[in-house]
Every structure is written in C-alpha cells, then in structure tokens.
mmCIF file of C-alpha atoms in Angstrom:
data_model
loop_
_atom_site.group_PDB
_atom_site.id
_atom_site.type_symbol
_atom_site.label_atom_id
_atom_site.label_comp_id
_atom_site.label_asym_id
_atom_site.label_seq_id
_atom_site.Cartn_x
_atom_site.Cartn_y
_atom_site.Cartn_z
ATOM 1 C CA UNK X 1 34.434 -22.557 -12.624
ATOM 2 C CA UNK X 2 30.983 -24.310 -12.128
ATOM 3 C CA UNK X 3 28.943 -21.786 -10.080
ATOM 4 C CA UNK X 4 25.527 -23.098 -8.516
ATOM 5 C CA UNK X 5 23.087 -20.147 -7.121
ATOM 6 C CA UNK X 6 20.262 -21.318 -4.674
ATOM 7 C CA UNK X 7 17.648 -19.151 -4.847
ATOM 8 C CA UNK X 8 14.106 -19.646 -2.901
ATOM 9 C CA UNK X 9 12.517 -16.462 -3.213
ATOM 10 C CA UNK X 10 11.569 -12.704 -5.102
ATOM 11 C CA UNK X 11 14.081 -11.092 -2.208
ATOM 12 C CA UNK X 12 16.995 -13.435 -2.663
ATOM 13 C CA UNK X 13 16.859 -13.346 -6.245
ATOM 14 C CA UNK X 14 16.998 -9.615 -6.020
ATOM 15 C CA UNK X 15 19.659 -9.779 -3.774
ATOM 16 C CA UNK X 16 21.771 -12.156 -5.940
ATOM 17 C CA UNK X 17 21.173 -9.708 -9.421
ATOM 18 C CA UNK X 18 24.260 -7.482 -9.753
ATOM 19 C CA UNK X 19 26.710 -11.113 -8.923
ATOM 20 C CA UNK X 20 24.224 -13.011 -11.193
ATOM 21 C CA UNK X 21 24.886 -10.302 -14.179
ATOM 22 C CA UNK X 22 28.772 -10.521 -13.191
ATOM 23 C CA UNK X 23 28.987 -13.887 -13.752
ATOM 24 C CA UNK X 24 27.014 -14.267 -16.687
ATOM 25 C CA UNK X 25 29.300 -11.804 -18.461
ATOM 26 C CA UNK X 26 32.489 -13.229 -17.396
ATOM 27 C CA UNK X 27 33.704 -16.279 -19.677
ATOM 28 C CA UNK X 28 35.802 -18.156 -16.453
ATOM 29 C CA UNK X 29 32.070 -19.162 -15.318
ATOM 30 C CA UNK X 30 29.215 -21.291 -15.581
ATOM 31 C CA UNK X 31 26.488 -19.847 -14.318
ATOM 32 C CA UNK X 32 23.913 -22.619 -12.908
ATOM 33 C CA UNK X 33 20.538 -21.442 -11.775
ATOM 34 C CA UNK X 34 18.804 -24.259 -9.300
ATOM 35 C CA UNK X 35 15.068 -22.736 -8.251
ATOM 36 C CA UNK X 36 13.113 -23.657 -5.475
ATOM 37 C CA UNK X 37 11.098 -22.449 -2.476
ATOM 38 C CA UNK X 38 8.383 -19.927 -3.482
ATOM 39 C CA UNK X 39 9.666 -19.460 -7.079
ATOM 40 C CA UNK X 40 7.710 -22.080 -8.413
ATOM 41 C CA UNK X 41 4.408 -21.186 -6.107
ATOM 42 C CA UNK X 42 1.427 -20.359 -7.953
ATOM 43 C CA UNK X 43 0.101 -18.761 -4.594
ATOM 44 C CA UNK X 44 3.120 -15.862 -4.948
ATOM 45 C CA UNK X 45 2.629 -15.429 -8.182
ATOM 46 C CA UNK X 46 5.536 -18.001 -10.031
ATOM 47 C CA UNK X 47 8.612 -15.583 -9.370
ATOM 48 C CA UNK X 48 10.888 -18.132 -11.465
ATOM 49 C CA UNK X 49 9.179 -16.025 -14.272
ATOM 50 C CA UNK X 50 10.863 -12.921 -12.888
ATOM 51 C CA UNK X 51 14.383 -14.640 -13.363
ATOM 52 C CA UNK X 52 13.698 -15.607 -16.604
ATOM 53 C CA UNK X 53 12.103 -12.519 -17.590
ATOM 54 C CA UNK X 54 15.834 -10.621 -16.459
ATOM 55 C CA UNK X 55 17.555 -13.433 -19.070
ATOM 56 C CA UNK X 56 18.649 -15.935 -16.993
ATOM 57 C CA UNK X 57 18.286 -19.342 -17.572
ATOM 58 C CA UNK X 58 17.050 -21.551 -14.367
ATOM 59 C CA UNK X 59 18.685 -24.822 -15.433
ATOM 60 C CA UNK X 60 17.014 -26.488 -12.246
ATOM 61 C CA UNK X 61 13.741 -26.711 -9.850
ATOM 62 C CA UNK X 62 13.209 -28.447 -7.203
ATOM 63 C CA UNK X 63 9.496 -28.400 -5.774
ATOM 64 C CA UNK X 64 8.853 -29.082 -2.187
ATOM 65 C CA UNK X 65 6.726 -25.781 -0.570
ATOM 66 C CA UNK X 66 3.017 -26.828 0.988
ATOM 67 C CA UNK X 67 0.109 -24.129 0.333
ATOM 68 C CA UNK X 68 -0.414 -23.724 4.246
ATOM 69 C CA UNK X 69 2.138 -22.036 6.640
ATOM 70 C CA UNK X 70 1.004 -23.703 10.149
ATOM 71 C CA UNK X 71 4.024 -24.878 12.399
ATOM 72 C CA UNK X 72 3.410 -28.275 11.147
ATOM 73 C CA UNK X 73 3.332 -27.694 7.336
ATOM 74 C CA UNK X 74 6.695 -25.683 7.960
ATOM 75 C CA UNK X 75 7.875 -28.530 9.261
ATOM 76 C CA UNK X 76 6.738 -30.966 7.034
ATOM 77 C CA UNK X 77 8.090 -28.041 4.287
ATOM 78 C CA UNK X 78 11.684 -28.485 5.469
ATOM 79 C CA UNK X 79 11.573 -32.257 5.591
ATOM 80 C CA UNK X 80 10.305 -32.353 2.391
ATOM 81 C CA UNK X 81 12.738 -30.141 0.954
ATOM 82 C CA UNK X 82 15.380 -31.851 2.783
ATOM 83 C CA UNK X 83 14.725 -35.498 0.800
ATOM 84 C CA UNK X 84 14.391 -33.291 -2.350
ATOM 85 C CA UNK X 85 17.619 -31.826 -2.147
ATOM 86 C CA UNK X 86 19.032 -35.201 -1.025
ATOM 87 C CA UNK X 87 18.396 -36.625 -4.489
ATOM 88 C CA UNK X 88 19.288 -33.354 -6.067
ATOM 89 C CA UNK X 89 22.600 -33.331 -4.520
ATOM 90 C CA UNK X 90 22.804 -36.876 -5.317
ATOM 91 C CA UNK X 91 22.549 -36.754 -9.110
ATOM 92 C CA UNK X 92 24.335 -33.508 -9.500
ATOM 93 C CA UNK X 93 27.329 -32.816 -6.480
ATOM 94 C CA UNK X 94 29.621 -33.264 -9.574
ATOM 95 C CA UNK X 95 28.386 -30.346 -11.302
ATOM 96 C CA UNK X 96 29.428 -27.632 -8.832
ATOM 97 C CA UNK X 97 32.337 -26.615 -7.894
ATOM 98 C CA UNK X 98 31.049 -24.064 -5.430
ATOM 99 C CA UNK X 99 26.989 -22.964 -4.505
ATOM 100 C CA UNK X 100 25.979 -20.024 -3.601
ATOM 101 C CA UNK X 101 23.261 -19.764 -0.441
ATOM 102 C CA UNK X 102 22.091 -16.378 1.011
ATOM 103 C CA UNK X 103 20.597 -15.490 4.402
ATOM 104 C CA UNK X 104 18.142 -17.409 6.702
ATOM 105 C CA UNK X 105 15.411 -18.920 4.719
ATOM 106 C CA UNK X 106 13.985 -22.292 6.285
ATOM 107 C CA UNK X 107 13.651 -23.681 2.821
ATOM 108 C CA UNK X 108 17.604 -22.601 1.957
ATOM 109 C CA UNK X 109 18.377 -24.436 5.074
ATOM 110 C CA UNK X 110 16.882 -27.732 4.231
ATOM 111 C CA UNK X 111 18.920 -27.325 0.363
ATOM 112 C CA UNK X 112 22.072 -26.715 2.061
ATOM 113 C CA UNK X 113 21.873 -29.358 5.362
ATOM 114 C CA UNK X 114 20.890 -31.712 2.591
ATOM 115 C CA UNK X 115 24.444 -31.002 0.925
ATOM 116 C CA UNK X 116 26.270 -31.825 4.040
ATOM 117 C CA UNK X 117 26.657 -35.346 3.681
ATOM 118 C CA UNK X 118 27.383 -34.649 0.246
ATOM 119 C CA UNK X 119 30.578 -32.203 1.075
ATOM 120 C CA UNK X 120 29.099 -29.843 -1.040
ATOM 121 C CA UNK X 121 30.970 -26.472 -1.373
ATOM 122 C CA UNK X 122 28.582 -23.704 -0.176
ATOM 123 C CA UNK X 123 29.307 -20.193 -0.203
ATOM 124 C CA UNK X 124 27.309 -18.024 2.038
ATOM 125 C CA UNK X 125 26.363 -14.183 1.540
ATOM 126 C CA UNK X 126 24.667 -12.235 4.451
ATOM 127 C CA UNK X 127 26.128 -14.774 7.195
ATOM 128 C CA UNK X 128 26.549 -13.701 10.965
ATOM 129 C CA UNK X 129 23.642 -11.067 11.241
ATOM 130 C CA UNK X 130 21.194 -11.415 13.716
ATOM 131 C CA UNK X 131 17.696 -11.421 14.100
ATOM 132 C CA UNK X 132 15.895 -12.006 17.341
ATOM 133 C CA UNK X 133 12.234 -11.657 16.451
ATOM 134 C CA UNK X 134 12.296 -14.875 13.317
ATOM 135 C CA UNK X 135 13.330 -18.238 13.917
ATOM 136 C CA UNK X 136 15.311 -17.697 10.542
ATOM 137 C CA UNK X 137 18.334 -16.548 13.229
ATOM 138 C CA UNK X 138 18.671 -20.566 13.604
ATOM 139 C CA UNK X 139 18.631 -21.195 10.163
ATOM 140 C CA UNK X 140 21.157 -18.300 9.072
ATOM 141 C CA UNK X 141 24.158 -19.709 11.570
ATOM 142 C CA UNK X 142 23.929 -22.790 10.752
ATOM 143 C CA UNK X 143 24.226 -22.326 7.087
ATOM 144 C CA UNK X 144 26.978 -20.532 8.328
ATOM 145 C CA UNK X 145 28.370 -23.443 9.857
ATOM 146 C CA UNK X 146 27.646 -25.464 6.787
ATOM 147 C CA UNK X 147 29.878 -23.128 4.446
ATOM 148 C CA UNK X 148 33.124 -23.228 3.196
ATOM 149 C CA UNK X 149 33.100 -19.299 2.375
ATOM 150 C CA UNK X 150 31.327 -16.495 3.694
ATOM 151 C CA UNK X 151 30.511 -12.721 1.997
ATOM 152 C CA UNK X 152 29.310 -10.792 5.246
ATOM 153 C CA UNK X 153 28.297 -7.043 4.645
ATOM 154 C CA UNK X 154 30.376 -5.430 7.955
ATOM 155 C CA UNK X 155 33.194 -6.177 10.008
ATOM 156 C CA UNK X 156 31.078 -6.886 12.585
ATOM 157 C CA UNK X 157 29.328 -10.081 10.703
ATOM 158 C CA UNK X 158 32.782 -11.030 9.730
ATOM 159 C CA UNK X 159 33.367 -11.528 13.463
ATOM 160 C CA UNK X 160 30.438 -13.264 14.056
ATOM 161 C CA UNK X 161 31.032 -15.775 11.602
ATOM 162 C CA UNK X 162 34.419 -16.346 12.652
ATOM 163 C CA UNK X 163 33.408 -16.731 16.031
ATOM 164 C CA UNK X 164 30.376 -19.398 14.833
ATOM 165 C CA UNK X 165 32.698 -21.716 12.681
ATOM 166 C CA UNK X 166 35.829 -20.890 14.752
ATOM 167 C CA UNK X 167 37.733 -20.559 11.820
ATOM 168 C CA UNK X 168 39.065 -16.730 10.551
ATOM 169 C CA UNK X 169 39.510 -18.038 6.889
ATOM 170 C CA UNK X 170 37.434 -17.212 3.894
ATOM 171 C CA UNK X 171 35.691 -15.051 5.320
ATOM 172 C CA UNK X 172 35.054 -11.824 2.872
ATOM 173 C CA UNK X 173 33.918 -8.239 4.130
ATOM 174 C CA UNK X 174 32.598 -7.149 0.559
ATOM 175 C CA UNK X 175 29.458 -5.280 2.304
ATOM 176 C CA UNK X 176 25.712 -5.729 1.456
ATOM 177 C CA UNK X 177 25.453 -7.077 -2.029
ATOM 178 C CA UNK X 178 21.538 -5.551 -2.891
ATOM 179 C CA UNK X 179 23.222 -2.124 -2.839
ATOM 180 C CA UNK X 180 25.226 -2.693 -6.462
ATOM 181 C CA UNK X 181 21.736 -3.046 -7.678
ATOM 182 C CA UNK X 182 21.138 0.927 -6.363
ATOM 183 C CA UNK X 183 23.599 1.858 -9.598
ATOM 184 C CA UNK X 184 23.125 -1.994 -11.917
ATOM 185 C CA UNK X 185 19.447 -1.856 -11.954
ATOM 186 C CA UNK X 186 17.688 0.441 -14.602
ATOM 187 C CA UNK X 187 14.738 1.923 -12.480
ATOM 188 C CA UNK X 188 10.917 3.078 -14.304
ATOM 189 C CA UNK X 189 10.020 6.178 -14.227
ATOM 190 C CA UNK X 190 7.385 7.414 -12.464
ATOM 191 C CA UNK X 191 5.160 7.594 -15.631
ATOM 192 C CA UNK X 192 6.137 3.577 -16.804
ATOM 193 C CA UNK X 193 5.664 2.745 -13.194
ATOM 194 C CA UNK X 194 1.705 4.092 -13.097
ATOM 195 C CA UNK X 195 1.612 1.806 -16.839
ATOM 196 C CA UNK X 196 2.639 -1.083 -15.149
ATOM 197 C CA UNK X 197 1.005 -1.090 -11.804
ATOM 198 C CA UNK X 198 -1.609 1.261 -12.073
ATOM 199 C CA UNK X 199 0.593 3.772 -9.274
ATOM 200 C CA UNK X 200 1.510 6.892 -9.224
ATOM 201 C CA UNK X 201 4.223 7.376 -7.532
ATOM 202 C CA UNK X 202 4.278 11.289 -7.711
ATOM 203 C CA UNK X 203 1.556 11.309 -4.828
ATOM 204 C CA UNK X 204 2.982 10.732 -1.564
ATOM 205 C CA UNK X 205 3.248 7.075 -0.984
ATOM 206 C CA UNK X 206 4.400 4.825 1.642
ATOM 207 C CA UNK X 207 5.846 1.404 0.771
ATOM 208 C CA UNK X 208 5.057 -1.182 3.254
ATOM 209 C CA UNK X 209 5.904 -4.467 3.553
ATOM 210 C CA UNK X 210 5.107 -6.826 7.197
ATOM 211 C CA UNK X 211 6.128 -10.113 7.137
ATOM 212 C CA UNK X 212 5.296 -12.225 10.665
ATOM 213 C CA UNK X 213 7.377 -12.533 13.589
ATOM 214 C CA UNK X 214 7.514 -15.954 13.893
ATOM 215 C CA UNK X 215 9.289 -16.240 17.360
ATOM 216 C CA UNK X 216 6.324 -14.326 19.110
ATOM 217 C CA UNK X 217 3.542 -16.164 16.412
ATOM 218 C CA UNK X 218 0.351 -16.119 18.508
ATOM 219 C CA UNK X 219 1.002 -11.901 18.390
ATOM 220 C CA UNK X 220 0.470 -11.804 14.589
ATOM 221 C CA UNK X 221 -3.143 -11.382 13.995
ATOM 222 C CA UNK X 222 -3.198 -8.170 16.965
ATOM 223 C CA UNK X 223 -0.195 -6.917 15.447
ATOM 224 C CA UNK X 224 -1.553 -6.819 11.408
ATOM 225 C CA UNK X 225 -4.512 -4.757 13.301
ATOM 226 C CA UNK X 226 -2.508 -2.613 14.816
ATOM 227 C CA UNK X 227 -1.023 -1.821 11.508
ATOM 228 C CA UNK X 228 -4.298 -1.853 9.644
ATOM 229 C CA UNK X 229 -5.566 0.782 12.283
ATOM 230 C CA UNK X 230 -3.132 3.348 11.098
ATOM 231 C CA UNK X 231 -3.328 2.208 7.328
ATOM 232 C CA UNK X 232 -6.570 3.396 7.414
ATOM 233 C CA UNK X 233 -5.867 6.776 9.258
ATOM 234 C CA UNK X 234 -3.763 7.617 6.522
ATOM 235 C CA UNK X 235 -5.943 8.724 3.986
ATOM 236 C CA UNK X 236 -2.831 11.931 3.006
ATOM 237 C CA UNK X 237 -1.061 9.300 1.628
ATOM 238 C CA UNK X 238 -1.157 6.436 -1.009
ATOM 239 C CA UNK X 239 0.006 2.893 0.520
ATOM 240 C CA UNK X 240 1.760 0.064 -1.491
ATOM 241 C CA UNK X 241 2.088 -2.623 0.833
ATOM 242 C CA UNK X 242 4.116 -5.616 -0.447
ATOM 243 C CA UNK X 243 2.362 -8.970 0.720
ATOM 244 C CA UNK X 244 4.451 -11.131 3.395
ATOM 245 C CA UNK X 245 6.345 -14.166 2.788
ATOM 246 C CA UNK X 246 5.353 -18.043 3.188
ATOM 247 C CA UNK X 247 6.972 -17.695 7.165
ATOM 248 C CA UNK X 248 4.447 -19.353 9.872
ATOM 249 C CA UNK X 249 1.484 -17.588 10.543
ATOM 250 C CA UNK X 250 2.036 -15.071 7.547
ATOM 251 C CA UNK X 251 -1.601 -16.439 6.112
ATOM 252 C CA UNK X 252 -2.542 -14.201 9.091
ATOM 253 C CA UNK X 253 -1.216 -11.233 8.180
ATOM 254 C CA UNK X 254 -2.228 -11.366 4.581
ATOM 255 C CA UNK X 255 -5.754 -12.424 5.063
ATOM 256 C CA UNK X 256 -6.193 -9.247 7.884
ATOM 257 C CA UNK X 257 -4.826 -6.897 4.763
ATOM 258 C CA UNK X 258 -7.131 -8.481 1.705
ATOM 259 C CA UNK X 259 -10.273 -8.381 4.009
ATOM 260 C CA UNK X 260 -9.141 -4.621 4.981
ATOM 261 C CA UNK X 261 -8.179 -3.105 1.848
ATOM 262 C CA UNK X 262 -8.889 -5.675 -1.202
ATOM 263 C CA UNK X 263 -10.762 -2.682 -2.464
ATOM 264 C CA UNK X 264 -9.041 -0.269 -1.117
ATOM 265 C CA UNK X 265 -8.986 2.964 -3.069
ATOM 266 C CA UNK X 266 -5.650 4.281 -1.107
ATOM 267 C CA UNK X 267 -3.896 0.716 0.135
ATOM 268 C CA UNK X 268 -2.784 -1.394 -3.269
ATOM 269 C CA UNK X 269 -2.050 -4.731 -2.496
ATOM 270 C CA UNK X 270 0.660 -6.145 -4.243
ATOM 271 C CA UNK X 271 1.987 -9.997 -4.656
ATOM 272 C CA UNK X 272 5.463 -8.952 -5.846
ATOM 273 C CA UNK X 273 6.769 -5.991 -7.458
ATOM 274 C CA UNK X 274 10.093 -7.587 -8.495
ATOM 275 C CA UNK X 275 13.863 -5.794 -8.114
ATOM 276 C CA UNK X 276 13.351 -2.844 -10.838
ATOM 277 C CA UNK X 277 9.658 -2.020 -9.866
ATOM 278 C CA UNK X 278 10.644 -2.378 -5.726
ATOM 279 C CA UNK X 279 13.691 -0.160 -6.107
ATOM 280 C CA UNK X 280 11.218 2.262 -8.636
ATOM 281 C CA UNK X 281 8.760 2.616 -5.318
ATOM 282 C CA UNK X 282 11.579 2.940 -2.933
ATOM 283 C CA UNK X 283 13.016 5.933 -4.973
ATOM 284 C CA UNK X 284 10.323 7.701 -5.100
ATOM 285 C CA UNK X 285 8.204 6.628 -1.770
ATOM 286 C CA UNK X 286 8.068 9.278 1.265
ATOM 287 C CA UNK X 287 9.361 6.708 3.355
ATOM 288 C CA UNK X 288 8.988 3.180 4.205
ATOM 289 C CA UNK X 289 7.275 1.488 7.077
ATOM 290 C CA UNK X 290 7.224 -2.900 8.336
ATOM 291 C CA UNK X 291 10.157 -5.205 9.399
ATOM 292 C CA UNK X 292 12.155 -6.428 6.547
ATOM 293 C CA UNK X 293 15.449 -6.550 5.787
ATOM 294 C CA UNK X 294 15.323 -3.961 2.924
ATOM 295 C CA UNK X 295 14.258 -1.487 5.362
ATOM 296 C CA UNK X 296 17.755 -1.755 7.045
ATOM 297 C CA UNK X 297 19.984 -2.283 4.824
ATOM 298 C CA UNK X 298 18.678 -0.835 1.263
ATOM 299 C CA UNK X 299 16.647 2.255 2.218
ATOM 300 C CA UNK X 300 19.291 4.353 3.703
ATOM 301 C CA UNK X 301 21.029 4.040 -0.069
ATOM 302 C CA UNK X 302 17.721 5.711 -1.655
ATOM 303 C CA UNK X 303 18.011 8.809 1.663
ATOM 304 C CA UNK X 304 14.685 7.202 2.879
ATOM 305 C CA UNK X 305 13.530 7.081 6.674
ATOM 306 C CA UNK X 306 12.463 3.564 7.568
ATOM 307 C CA UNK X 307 10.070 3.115 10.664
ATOM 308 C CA UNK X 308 10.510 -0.248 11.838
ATOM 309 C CA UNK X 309 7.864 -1.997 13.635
ATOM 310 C CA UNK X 310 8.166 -4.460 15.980
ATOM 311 C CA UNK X 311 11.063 -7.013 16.942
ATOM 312 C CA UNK X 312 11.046 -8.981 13.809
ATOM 313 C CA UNK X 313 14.831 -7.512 12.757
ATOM 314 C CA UNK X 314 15.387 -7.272 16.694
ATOM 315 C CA UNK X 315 19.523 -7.256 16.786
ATOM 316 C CA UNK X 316 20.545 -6.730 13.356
ATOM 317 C CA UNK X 317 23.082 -3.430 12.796
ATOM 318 C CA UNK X 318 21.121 -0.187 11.899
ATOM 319 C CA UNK X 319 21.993 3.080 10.412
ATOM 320 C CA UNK X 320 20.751 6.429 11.809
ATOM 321 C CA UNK X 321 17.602 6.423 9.207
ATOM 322 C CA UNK X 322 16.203 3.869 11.295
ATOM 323 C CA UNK X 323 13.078 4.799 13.993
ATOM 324 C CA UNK X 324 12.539 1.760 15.528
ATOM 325 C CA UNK X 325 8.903 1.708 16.950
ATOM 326 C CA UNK X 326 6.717 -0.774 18.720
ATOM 327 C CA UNK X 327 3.820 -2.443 17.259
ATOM 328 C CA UNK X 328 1.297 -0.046 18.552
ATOM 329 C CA UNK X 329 -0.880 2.498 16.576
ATOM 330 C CA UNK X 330 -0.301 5.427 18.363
ATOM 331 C CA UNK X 331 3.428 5.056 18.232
ATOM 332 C CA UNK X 332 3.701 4.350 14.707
ATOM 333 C CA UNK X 333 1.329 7.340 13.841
ATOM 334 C CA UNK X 334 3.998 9.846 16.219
ATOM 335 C CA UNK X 335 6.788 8.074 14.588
ATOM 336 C CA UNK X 336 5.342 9.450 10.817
ATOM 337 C CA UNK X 337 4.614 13.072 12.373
ATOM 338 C CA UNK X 338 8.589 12.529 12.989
ATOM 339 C CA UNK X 339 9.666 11.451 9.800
ATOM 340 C CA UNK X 340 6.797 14.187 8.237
ATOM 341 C CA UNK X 341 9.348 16.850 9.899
ATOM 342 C CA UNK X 342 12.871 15.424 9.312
ATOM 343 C CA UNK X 343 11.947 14.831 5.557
ATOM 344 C CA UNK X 344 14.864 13.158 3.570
ATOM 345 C CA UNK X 345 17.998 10.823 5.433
ATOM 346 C CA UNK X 346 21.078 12.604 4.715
ATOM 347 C CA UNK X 347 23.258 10.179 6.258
ATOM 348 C CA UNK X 348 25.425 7.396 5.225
ATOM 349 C CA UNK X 349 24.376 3.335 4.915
ATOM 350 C CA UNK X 350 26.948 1.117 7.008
ATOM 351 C CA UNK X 351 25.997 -1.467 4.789
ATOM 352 C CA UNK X 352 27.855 0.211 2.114
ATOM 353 C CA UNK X 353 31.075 -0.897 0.216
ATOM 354 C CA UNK X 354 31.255 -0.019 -3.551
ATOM 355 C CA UNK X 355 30.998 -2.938 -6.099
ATOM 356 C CA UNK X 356 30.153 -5.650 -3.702
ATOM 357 C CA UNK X 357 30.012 -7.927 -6.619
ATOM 358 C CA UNK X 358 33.347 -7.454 -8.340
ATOM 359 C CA UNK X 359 34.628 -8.206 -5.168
ATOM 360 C CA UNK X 360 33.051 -11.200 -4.767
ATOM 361 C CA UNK X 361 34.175 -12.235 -8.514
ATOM 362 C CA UNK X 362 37.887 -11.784 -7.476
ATOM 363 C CA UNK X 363 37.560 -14.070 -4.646
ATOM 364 C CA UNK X 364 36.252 -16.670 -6.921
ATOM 365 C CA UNK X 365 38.804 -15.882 -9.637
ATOM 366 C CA UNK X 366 41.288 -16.725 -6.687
ATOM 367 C CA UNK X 367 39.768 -20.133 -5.441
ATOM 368 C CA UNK X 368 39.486 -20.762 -9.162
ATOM 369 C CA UNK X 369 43.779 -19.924 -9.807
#
C-alpha cells in the first residue's frame, strides 16, 4: 500500500513519529514522505533536517511559505500553496493510494483542498476537535470534509466528524496518536539534555510555549506582555519557552520575547527542541504554561499541571490537570502559587488509548485486504 504523509511542521511531524516508525517497519507499505510548510524555512530553523535526522527519507518538498505572517501574506501563503500542490497532485495522484493529513494547519489545508479536484484519498488524524480562539477551527473541518477516513482521539470527535461529513463510516476512535511517543520515543537524560542545549533540567523549570490567537489578533502584542510581566517575576525558576509558530501576528509575539529575554540569564529561547528533546523538558519540567495543543493532550501523560492561558484552545476537551486562566498577570502568577501546592497530576489523560498506532496500521491493513 502506497502511503503519502503530509507534514508542514516540527509539531505534526512529532505527532506522526510512532505511525511513521510503524510503517517503515512493516513490509505491506511504502512509506512516502512529502515536506512542506515550515520544514523547509530557514527562519524556524529547516525542521526537514529533524526528519531526516530520525531516518526517514522525505522523498518530496514542496516550497510555498512567505517570511512575513501579516493577514495578507497568510493569504497569499495559502494561495500559493494551493497552485503548488495543484501541480504536485498533478504529477503524482498515481502514487498514493491513501495521504495522511493531521489537524488544522492553514498550509495543510491548501495541500489537501488542492487534492480535491484530484479525488485524492486523504486520511485525517485529530479531526472534529475544536478550537475557538485560531482560525485553524475552519481549516480542521474542512479537511475533515475533504477526507475519506478519519483517526479522532475520543468518542466525542468521532461524533463530531460524523456529524460534519454526515457520514458514520471510517471513522476510527484510536485516541491521541503523540501519546505512543510517551513509551516509542527514547528520552535524554537530564545530563545529555544540559550537553545539548546548555539546560539543566534538574533546576525547576517551566516549559512555555505561546503561539497567537489569531481570531482576537489585534490582542497579541498586550497579551505577550502580559506574559513577559510574569516571566520576569519568576526569577525561582528557569524558563524554556518554545518560540511560536508562522500563525498571523506570531512575529509579534516572538519579537516581544527576543527583545525581553535574548539575553536572558533565566528565560532560554528556543527555535525548536524537536520530539525527544520536547518530551526530555516535559518529563522533567515543574509544569507547563501557554496555549498549545501539547498542553492538553500530552502533559497529563508526563503527571504535569498545564496552566492554560487565554482562549487560543477555547472548546477543545480537557482533563482535570488543566487550570485554565486568563491572559492577565496576576491570574497567571495565583494560578502557579496553585500548581506550587498541588505538585504532581495524579489523574488520568482522556486522550489516552494504548498503541494508537497499531491501531491505525490495522485499519490500513483492512482497506489494503
């Protein structure tokens, strides 16, 4: 079977690892790798070289991103990618027999509406969640819409997506695929961590990451402020803040944390850790603090309190490790004397089902028979 994986970015890459090692190992497939989006940035720092440096082949790239993240140049962004992929699909719709999209990217929207037209068979993991504070929410259903089969990661996404495409088949329940990489993924210590980054994880860190909300945009700049104000309040504690993704207005967000912290002896700034060195710092960290999707559905596997600011992952399904906080100073700083009390999560992760990716390879095994 012919397997094509889209993959735009560091997070969906990560995502996609413990399928991605699956296939690779299993002699019914043929693993295709087609690269895009921020992968082949220099401004993010090339993350195609993180999927070859795991042993995977990228047998395609498609370029199309613009170095600016204004409404217009995301715009322009998904047109472009959207004629890209029309002559990708063109030249090579006989090479797949099913794709492989995940989530709500704006970039893997324009590769898989280009595919329409081209009846190209699209398989979609993390379909019918919600988000109310990205525009991303658009994107995700209607890659939804665009699929022929859906992995959701609860029963409650399975609904969704049945209720979107108004159609109850193929539609999978295998939970949240990241979490197989909690047990796949051979973590650092905390010694070959401090090699690598210069970290040491032993003090008491928080991992941050704050990507924009790009339904309220004109917000961003007062909220990274907000968050910089209690950055630098937190002098008990080390900070390694992941840098925000190409969304609109995230130029904002980043430029507010270089010109706050760029030499910053307790706030490291870093481009991208990649899947082993993320997972590493989300062992190990105190907790984790910002609005992305790791927060809610990864950090409850690693018994880590997550305070999530703002309204970025407004509506999507949260466990009980979850302190959902505006994006004000003074809250977040009560919200960490909180967290300082309760100490570890000892509950369970809803987004939870064991070996998310073998179950995903039996489905396939099935179309395939």
């Amino acid at each position: 079977m012919k397997i094509g994986i889209l993959t735009s970015s560091r997070a969906d890459f990560g995502i996609y690892l413990p399928l991605l090692k699956k296939l690779r190992a299993d002699t019914d497939f043929n693993l295709n790798i087609i690269a895009f989006g921020t992968h082949l940035s220099g401004f993010h720092d090339n993350t195609i070289e993180i999927i070859r440096s795991a042993n995977f082949e990228v047998k395609y790239t498609v370029e199309s991103m613009l170095l600016t993240d204004s409404p217009n140049a995301i715009g322009t962004a998904l047109g472009l990618t959207t004629v890209k992929f029309a002559d990708f699909w063109k030249n090579h719709k006989n090479e797949f027999d099913l794709v492989f999209c995940l989530g709500d990217r704006y970039e893997m929207f324009a590769a898989v509406v280009a595919g329409i037209p081209f009846q190209i068979p699209f398989a979609h993991i993390h379909g019918g969640e919600t988000t109310l504070g990205a525009i991303d929410n658009i994107f995700r259903h209607t890659i939804s819409l665009a699929s022929k089969y859906h992995f959701v990661s609860t029963a409650a996404h399975a609904h969704r997506v049945s209720e979107l495409t108004a159609n109850k088949n193929n539609i999978y329940n295998v939970g949240a695929l990241s979490l197989d990489n909690v047990t796949d993924i051979d973590l650092l210590s905390t010694n070959e961590f401090h090699e690598k980054w210069g970290i040491d994880l032993n003090a008491p860190t928080i991992l941050t990451t704050f990507h924009p909300e790009t339904v309220a945009m004109e917000e961003n700049e007062s909220y990274a402020r907000e968050l910089v104000k209690v950055l630098n309040n937190l002098t008990n504690y080390q900070i390694l803040v992941t840098m925000p993704n190409t969304d609109t207005a995230g130029s904002i967000i980043r430029k507010i944390l270089i010109d706050n912290f760029n030499n910053s002896k307790h706030v490291f700034l870093i481009e991208n850790l990649g899947p082993q060195s993320y997972f590493t710092a989300m062992k190990y960290c105190s907790f984790l603090m910002g609005n992305t999707s790791s927060g809610i559905i990864e950090a409850a596997s690693f018994d880590k309190y997550v305070i999530n600011l703002g309204n970025r992952q407004k509506g999507r399904a949260y466990g009980d490790n979850i302190i959902q906080v505006p994006i004000n100073a003074k809250e977040i700083e009560k919200a960490i004397r909180l967290i300082e009390k309760e100490n570890t999560y000892k509950g369970l992760n809803i987004y939870y089902k064991s070996n998310t990716a073998d179950q995903i390879v039996q489905v396939l095994k099935a179309i395939k028979s």
